[in-house]
Coordinates of N, CA and C in Angstrom, one line a residue:
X1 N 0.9 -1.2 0.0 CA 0.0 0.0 0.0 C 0.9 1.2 0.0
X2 N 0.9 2.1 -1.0 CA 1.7 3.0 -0.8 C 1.1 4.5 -0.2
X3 N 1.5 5.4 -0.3 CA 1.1 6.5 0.6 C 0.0 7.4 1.0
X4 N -0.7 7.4 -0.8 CA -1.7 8.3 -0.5 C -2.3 7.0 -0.2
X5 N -2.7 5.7 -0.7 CA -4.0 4.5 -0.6 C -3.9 4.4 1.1
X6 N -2.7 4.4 1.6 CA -2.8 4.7 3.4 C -3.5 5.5 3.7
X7 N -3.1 7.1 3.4 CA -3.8 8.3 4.1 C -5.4 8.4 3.1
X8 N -6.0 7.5 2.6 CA -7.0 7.5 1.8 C -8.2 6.4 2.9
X9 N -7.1 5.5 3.1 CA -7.4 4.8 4.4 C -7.8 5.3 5.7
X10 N -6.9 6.0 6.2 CA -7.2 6.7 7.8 C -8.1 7.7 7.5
X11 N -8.1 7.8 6.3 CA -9.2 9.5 6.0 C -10.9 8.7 6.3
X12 N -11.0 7.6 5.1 CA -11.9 7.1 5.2 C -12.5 6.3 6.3
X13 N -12.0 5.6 7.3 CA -11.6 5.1 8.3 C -12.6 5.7 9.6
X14 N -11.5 7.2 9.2 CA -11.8 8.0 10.6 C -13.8 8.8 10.2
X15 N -13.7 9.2 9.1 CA -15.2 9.3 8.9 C -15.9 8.5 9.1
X16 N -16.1 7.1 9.0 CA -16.7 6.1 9.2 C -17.3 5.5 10.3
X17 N -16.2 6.1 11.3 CA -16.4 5.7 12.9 C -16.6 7.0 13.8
X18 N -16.3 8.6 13.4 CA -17.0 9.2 13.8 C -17.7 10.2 12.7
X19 N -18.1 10.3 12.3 CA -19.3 10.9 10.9 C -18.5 12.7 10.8
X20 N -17.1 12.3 11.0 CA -16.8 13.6 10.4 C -15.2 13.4 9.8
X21 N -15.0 14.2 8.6 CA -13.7 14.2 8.4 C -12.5 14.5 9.9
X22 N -11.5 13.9 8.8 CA -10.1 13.9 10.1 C -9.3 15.3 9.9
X23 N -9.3 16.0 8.6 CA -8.6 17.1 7.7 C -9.9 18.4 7.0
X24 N -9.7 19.2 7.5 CA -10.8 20.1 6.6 C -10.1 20.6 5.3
X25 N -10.9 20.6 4.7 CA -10.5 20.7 3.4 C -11.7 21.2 2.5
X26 N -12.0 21.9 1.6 CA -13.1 22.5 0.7 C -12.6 21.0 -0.7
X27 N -12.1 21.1 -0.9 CA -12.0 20.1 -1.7 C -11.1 18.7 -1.7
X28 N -12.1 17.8 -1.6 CA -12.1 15.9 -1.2 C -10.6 16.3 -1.9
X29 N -10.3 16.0 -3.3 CA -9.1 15.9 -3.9 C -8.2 16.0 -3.1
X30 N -8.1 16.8 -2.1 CA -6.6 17.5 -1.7 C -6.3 16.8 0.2
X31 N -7.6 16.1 -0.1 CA -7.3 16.0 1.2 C -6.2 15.0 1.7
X32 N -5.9 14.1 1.0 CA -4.4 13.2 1.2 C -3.4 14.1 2.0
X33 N -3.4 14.9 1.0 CA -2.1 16.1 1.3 C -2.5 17.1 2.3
X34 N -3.8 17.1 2.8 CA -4.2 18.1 3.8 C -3.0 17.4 5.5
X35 N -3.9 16.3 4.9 CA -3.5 15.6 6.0 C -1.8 15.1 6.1
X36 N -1.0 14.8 5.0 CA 0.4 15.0 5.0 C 1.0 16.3 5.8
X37 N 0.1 17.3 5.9 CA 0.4 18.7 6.0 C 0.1 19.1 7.6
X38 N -0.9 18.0 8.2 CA -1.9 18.7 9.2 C -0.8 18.8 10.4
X39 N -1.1 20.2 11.6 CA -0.3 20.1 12.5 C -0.6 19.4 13.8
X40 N -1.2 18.1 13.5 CA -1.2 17.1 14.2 C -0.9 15.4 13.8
X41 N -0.6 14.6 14.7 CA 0.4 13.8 14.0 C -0.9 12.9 13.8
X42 N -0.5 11.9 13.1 CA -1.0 10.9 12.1 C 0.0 9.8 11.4
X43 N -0.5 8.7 12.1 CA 0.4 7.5 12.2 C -0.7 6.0 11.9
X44 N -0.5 5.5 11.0 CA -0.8 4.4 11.1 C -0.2 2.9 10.6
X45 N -0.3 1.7 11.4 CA 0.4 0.5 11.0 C -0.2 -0.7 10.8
X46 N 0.1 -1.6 10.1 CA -0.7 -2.5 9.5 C -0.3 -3.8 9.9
X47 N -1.5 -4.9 10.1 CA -0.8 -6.8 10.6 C -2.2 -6.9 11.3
X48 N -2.2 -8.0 11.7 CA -3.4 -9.0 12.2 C -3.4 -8.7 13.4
X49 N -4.8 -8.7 14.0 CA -5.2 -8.4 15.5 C -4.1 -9.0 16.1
X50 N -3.6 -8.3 17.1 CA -2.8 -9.0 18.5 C -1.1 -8.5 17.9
X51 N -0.9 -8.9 16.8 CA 0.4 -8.7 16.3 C 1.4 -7.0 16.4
X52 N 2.7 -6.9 16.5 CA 3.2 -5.9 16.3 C 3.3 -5.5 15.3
X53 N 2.3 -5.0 14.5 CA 2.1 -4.0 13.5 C 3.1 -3.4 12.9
X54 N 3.0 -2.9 11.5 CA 4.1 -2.6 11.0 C 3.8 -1.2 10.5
X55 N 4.6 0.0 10.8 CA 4.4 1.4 10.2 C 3.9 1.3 9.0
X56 N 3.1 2.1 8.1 CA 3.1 2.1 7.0 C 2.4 3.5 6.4
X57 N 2.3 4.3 7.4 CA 2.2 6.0 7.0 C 2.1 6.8 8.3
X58 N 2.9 7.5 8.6 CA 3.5 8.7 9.0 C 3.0 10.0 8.4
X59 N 2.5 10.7 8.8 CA 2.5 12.7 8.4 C 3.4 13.1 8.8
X60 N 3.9 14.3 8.2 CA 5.1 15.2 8.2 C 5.2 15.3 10.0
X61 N 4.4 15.7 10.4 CA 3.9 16.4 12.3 C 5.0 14.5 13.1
X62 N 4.0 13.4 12.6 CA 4.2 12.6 13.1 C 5.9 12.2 12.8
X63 N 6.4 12.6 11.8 CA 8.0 12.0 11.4 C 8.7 13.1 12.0
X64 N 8.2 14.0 12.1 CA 9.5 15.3 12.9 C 9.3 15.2 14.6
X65 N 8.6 14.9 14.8 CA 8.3 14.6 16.6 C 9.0 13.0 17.0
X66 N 8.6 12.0 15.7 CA 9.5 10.8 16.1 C 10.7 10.7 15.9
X67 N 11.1 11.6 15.0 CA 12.5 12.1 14.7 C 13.1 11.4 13.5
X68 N 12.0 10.4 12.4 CA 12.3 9.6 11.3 C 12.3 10.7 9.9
X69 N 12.8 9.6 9.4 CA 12.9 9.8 8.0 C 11.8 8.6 7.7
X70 N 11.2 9.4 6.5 CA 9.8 8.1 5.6 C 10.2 7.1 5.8
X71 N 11.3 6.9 5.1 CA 12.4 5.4 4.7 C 12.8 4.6 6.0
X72 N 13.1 5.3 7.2 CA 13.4 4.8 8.3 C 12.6 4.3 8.9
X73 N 11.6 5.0 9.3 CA 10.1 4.6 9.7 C 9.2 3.5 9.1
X74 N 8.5 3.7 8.2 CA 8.0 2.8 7.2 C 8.0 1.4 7.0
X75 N 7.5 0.2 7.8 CA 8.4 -0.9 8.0 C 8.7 -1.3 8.9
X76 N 8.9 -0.1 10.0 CA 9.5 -1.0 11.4 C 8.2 -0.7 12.1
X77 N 8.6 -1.7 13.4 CA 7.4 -2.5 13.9 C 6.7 -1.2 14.8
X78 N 5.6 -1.1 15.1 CA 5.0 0.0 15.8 C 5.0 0.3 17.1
X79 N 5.8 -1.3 18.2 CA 6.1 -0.9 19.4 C 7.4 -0.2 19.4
X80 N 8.1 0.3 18.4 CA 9.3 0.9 18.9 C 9.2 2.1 19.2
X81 N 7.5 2.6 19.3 CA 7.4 4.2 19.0 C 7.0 4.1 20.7
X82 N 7.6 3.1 21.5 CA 7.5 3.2 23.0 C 8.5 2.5 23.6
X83 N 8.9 3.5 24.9 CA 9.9 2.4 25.6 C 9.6 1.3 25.7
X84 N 10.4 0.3 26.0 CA 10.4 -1.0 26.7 C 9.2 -1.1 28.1
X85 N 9.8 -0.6 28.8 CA 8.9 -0.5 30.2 C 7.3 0.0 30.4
X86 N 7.1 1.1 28.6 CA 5.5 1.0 28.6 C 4.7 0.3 27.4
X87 N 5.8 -0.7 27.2 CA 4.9 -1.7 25.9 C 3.9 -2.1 26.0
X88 N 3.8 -3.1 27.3 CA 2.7 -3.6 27.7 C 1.6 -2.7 27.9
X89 N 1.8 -1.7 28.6 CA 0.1 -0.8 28.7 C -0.1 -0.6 27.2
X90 N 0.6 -0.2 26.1 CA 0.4 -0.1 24.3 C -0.1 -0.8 24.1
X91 N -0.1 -2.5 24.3 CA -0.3 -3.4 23.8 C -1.7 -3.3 24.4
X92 N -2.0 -3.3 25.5 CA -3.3 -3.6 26.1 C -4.2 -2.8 25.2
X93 N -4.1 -1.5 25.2 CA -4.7 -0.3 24.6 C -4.9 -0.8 22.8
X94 N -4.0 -1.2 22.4 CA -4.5 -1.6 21.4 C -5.1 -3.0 21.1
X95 N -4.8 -3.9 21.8 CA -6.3 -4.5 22.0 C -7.4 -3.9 22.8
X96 N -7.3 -3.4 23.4 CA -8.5 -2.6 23.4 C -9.4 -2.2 22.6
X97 N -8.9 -1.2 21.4 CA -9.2 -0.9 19.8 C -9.9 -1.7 19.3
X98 N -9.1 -2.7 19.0 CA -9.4 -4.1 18.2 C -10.5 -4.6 18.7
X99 N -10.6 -4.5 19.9 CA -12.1 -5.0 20.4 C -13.5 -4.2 20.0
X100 N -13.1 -3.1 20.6 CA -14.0 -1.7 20.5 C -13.9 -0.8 19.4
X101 N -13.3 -0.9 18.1 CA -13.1 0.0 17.0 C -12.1 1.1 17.3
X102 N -12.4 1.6 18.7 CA -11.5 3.3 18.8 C -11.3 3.2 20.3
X103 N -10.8 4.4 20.7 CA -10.4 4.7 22.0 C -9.9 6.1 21.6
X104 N -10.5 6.5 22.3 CA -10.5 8.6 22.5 C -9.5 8.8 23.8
X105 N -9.0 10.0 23.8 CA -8.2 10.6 25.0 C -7.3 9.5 25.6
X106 N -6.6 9.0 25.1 CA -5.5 8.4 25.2 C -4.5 9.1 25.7
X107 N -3.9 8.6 26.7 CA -2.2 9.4 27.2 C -1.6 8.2 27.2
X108 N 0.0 8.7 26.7 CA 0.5 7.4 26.8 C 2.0 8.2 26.6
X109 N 3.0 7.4 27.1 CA 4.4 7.9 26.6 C 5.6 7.2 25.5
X110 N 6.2 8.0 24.8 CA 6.0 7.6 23.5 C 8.0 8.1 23.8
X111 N 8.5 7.4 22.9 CA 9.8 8.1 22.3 C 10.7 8.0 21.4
X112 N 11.2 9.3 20.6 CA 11.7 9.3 19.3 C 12.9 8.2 18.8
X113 N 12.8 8.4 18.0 CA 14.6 7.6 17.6 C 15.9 7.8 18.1
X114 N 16.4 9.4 18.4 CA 17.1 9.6 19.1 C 17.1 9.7 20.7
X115 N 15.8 9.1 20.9 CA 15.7 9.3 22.5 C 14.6 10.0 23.1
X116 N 14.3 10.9 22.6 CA 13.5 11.8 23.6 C 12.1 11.4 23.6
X117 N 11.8 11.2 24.9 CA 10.8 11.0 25.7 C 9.7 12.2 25.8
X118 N 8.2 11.9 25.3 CA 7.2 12.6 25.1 C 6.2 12.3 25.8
X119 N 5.3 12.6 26.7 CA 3.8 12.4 26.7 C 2.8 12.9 25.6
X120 N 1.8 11.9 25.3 CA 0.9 12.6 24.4 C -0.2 12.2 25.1
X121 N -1.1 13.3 24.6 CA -2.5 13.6 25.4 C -3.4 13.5 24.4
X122 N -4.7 13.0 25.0 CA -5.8 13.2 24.1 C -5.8 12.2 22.6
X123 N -4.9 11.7 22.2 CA -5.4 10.8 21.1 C -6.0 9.8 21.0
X124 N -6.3 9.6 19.4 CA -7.5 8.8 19.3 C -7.0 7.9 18.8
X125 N -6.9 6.2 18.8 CA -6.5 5.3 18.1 C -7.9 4.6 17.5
X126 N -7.6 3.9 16.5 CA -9.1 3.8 15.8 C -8.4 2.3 14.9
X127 N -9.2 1.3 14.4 CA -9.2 0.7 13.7 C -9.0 0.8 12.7
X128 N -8.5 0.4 11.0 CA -8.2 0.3 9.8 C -9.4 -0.8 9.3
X129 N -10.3 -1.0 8.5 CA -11.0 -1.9 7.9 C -10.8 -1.3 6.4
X130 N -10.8 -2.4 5.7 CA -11.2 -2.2 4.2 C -12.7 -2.5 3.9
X131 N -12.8 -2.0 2.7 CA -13.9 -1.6 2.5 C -15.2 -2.4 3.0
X132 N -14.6 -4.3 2.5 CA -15.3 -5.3 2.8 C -15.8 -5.6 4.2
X133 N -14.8 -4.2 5.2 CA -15.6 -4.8 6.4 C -13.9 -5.3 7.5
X134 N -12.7 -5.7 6.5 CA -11.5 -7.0 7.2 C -10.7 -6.2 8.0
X135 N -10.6 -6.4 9.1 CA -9.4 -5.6 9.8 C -7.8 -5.6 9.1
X136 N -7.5 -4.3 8.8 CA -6.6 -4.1 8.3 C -5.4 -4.1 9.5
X137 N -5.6 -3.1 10.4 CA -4.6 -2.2 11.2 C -5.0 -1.6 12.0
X138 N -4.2 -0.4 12.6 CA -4.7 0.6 13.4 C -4.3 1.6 13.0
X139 N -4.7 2.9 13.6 CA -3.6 4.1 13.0 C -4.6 5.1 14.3
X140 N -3.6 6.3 14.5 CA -3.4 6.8 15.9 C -3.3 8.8 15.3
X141 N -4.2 9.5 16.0 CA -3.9 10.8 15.8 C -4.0 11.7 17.0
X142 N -3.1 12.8 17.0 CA -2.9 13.2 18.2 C -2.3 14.7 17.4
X143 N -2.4 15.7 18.8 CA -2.0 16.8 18.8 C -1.9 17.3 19.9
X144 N -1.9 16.9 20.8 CA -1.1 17.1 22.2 C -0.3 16.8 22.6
X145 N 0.9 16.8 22.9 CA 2.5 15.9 23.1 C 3.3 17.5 24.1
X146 N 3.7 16.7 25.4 CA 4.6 17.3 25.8 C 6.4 16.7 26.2
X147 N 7.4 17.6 26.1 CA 8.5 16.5 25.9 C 8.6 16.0 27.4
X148 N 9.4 15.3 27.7 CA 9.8 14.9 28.8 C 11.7 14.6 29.0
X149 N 11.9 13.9 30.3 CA 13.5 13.7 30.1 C 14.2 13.1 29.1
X150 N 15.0 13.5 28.4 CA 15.4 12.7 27.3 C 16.0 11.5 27.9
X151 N 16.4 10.5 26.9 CA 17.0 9.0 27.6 C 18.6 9.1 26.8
X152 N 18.8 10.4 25.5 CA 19.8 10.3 24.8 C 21.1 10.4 25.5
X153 N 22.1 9.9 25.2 CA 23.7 9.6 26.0 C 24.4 10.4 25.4

């Protein structure tokens, strides 16, 4: 799946489960790019309920706060976007999802590639289904994050 068919995904996705767009936009066309653009992050990763998911789109907000590059990101597994020590509450939370479609107001602590340690507040994780209905994935949007102690050496 490549990038817009992703963010075409989370666009569609997120209307579906709450009856409003994710990106305002006057014209549908642009909204892929609205949302490449938006100043809140947007992340989502793909694999079978229960599984460590695999990145497979990133927005600009979400790759400069995790500190990736497309290329670097894209691919790798979705628990890396958390310490070791809060995997397990991640993991619960997204079975949780998987059960229940979404989960609103989410806090959780997250940290970049080079280290630094973030809280984010308020996000929503939500399910991926294709059209037919099949669980795809999950994908995750937020615009609250504050930094915390770095862990960098």
């Amino acid at each position: 799946m490549n990038a817009a068919e992703s963010a075409e995904l989370i666009l569609a996705n997120y209307r579906r489960l709450f009856g409003r767009d994710l990106v305002d936009t006057a014209d549908p066309s642009c909204a892929t790019q609205h949302l490449w653009e938006a100043p809140r992050a947007v992340l989502s990763a793909l694999g079978p309920p229960g599984s460590d998911h695999l990145f497979n789109y990133a927005n600009r907000t979400a790759l400069d706060l995790f500190e990736y590059e497309w290329s670097e990101l894209i691919g790798q597994p979705s628990s890396t976007s958390a310490e070791p020590v809060h995997r397990d509450e991640r993991r619960r939370l997204l079975d949780e999802v998987s059960r229940h479609g979404f989960i609103e107001n989410y806090s959780g602590i997250r940290i970049s590639k080079r280290g630094r340690r973030f809280r984010i507040d308020k996000a929503t994780v939500f399910n991926l289904l294709d059209p037919a209905g099949h669980y795809l994935g999950q994908a995750a949007t937020f615009a609250d994050w504050t930094p915390l102690a770095d862990l960098r050496t």
